[in-house]
mmCIF file of C-alpha atoms in Angstrom:
data_model
loop_
_atom_site.group_PDB
_atom_site.id
_atom_site.type_symbol
_atom_site.label_atom_id
_atom_site.label_comp_id
_atom_site.label_asym_id
_atom_site.label_seq_id
_atom_site.Cartn_x
_atom_site.Cartn_y
_atom_site.Cartn_z
ATOM 1 C CA GLU A 1 -3.742 5.723 -23.127
ATOM 2 C CA ARG A 2 -1.491 7.923 -21.003
ATOM 3 C CA GLU A 3 -4.522 9.373 -19.220
ATOM 4 C CA TYR A 4 -5.771 5.836 -18.589
ATOM 5 C CA PHE A 5 -2.451 4.854 -16.981
ATOM 6 C CA ASN A 6 -2.231 8.065 -14.944
ATOM 7 C CA TYR A 7 -5.808 7.660 -13.744
ATOM 8 C CA HIS A 8 -5.244 4.121 -12.500
ATOM 9 C CA LEU A 9 -1.851 4.896 -10.961
ATOM 10 C CA GLY A 10 -3.466 7.812 -9.146
ATOM 11 C CA LYS A 11 -6.229 5.558 -7.855
ATOM 12 C CA VAL A 12 -3.660 2.997 -6.652
ATOM 13 C CA ASN A 13 -1.749 5.725 -4.819
ATOM 14 C CA GLU A 14 -4.993 6.895 -3.160
ATOM 15 C CA LEU A 15 -5.746 3.315 -2.151
ATOM 16 C CA ILE A 16 -2.274 2.891 -0.656
ATOM 17 C CA GLN A 17 -2.667 6.132 1.311
ATOM 18 C CA ASP A 18 -6.099 5.100 2.612
ATOM 19 C CA VAL A 19 -5.036 1.587 3.607
ATOM 20 C CA VAL A 20 -1.860 2.758 5.356
ATOM 21 C CA THR A 21 -3.893 5.315 7.309
ATOM 22 C CA GLU A 22 -6.412 2.641 8.283
ATOM 23 C CA VAL A 23 -3.740 0.158 9.406
ATOM 24 C CA GLN A 24 -1.983 2.851 11.418
ATOM 25 C CA GLN A 25 -5.167 3.973 13.159
ATOM 26 C CA VAL A 26 -6.702 0.559 13.757
ATOM 27 C CA TYR A 27 -3.647 -1.562 14.536
ATOM 28 C CA VAL A 28 -0.354 0.303 14.903
ATOM 29 C CA ASP A 29 -1.570 2.970 17.322
ATOM 30 C CA GLY A 30 -2.979 0.295 19.630
ATOM 31 C CA LEU A 31 0.211 -1.740 19.532
ATOM 32 C CA LYS A 32 2.249 1.357 20.319
ATOM 33 C CA GLU A 33 -0.020 2.212 23.256
ATOM 34 C CA GLU A 34 0.508 -1.290 24.629
ATOM 35 C CA ASP A 35 4.250 -0.913 23.980
ATOM 36 C CA VAL A 36 4.326 -4.082 21.878
ATOM 37 C CA PHE A 37 5.091 -2.581 18.477
ATOM 38 C CA THR A 38 8.200 -4.584 17.602
ATOM 39 C CA ALA A 39 10.106 -4.980 14.340
ATOM 40 C CA GLU A 40 8.193 -8.218 13.828
ATOM 41 C CA LYS A 41 4.847 -6.432 14.317
ATOM 42 C CA GLN A 42 6.007 -3.703 11.944
ATOM 43 C CA LYS A 43 6.638 -6.326 9.260
ATOM 44 C CA GLU A 44 3.229 -7.887 9.977
ATOM 45 C CA MET A 45 1.572 -4.491 9.492
ATOM 46 C CA LEU A 46 3.381 -4.027 6.164
ATOM 47 C CA TYR A 47 2.067 -7.367 4.933
ATOM 48 C CA LEU A 48 -1.408 -6.622 6.289
ATOM 49 C CA ALA A 49 -1.497 -3.324 4.381
ATOM 50 C CA LYS A 50 -0.132 -4.958 1.235
ATOM 51 C CA ASP A 51 -2.728 -7.741 1.438
ATOM 52 C CA LYS A 52 -5.565 -5.241 1.895
ATOM 53 C CA ILE A 53 -4.328 -3.232 -1.097
ATOM 54 C CA LEU A 54 -3.978 -6.275 -3.349
ATOM 55 C CA HIS A 55 -7.506 -7.425 -2.516
ATOM 56 C CA GLN A 56 -8.942 -4.033 -3.482
ATOM 57 C CA LEU A 57 -7.093 -3.533 -6.770
ATOM 58 C CA THR A 58 -9.253 -3.572 -9.853
ATOM 59 C CA VAL A 59 -8.315 -5.692 -12.844
ATOM 60 C CA GLN A 60 -7.533 -2.499 -14.740
ATOM 61 C CA ALA A 61 -5.260 -1.152 -11.997
ATOM 62 C CA THR A 62 -3.417 -4.468 -11.761
ATOM 63 C CA ASP A 63 -2.952 -4.466 -15.530
ATOM 64 C CA VAL A 64 -1.513 -0.934 -15.444
ATOM 65 C CA LEU A 65 0.850 -1.860 -12.594
ATOM 66 C CA GLU A 66 2.043 -4.974 -14.415
ATOM 67 C CA LYS A 67 2.743 -2.943 -17.564
ATOM 68 C CA THR A 68 4.430 -0.111 -15.640
ATOM 69 C CA TYR A 69 6.616 -1.917 -13.086
ATOM 70 C CA SER A 70 8.631 -5.103 -13.547
ATOM 71 C CA ASP A 71 7.849 -6.031 -9.920
ATOM 72 C CA TYR A 72 4.690 -4.194 -8.984
ATOM 73 C CA LEU A 73 4.409 -6.042 -5.664
ATOM 74 C CA LEU A 74 7.744 -4.585 -4.607
ATOM 75 C CA TRP A 75 6.594 -1.177 -5.847
ATOM 76 C CA ILE A 76 3.510 -1.433 -3.623
ATOM 77 C CA GLU A 77 5.691 -2.269 -0.600
ATOM 78 C CA THR A 78 7.923 0.696 -1.390
ATOM 79 C CA GLN A 79 4.909 2.993 -1.632
ATOM 80 C CA ILE A 80 3.561 1.720 1.687
ATOM 81 C CA GLU A 81 6.908 2.467 3.334
ATOM 82 C CA ARG A 82 6.993 5.912 1.704
ATOM 83 C CA VAL A 83 3.537 6.796 3.058
ATOM 84 C CA VAL A 84 4.459 5.517 6.528
ATOM 85 C CA ASN A 85 7.656 7.580 6.557
ATOM 86 C CA GLU A 86 5.827 10.693 5.363
ATOM 87 C CA SER A 87 3.320 10.341 8.199
ATOM 88 C CA LYS A 88 5.996 10.328 10.901
#
């Protein structure tokens, strides 16, 4: 069971990394080039990434997250912010 949880948590972390990279390359970089990347746009990008992640989660991954974290949606946001900060 531990391997099952670790596998799915690893896959979720990969998904978060991939989605954050995509959002940065497709949206954020363009907004920065146009000098319109505001705090409001930053929040929009966070929610865009979160929405993309939630739509790609498997039932199994969601189940693991629900059993592992009391508020897995907040955990996902925290992980998105972590990946963004690491890429700076």
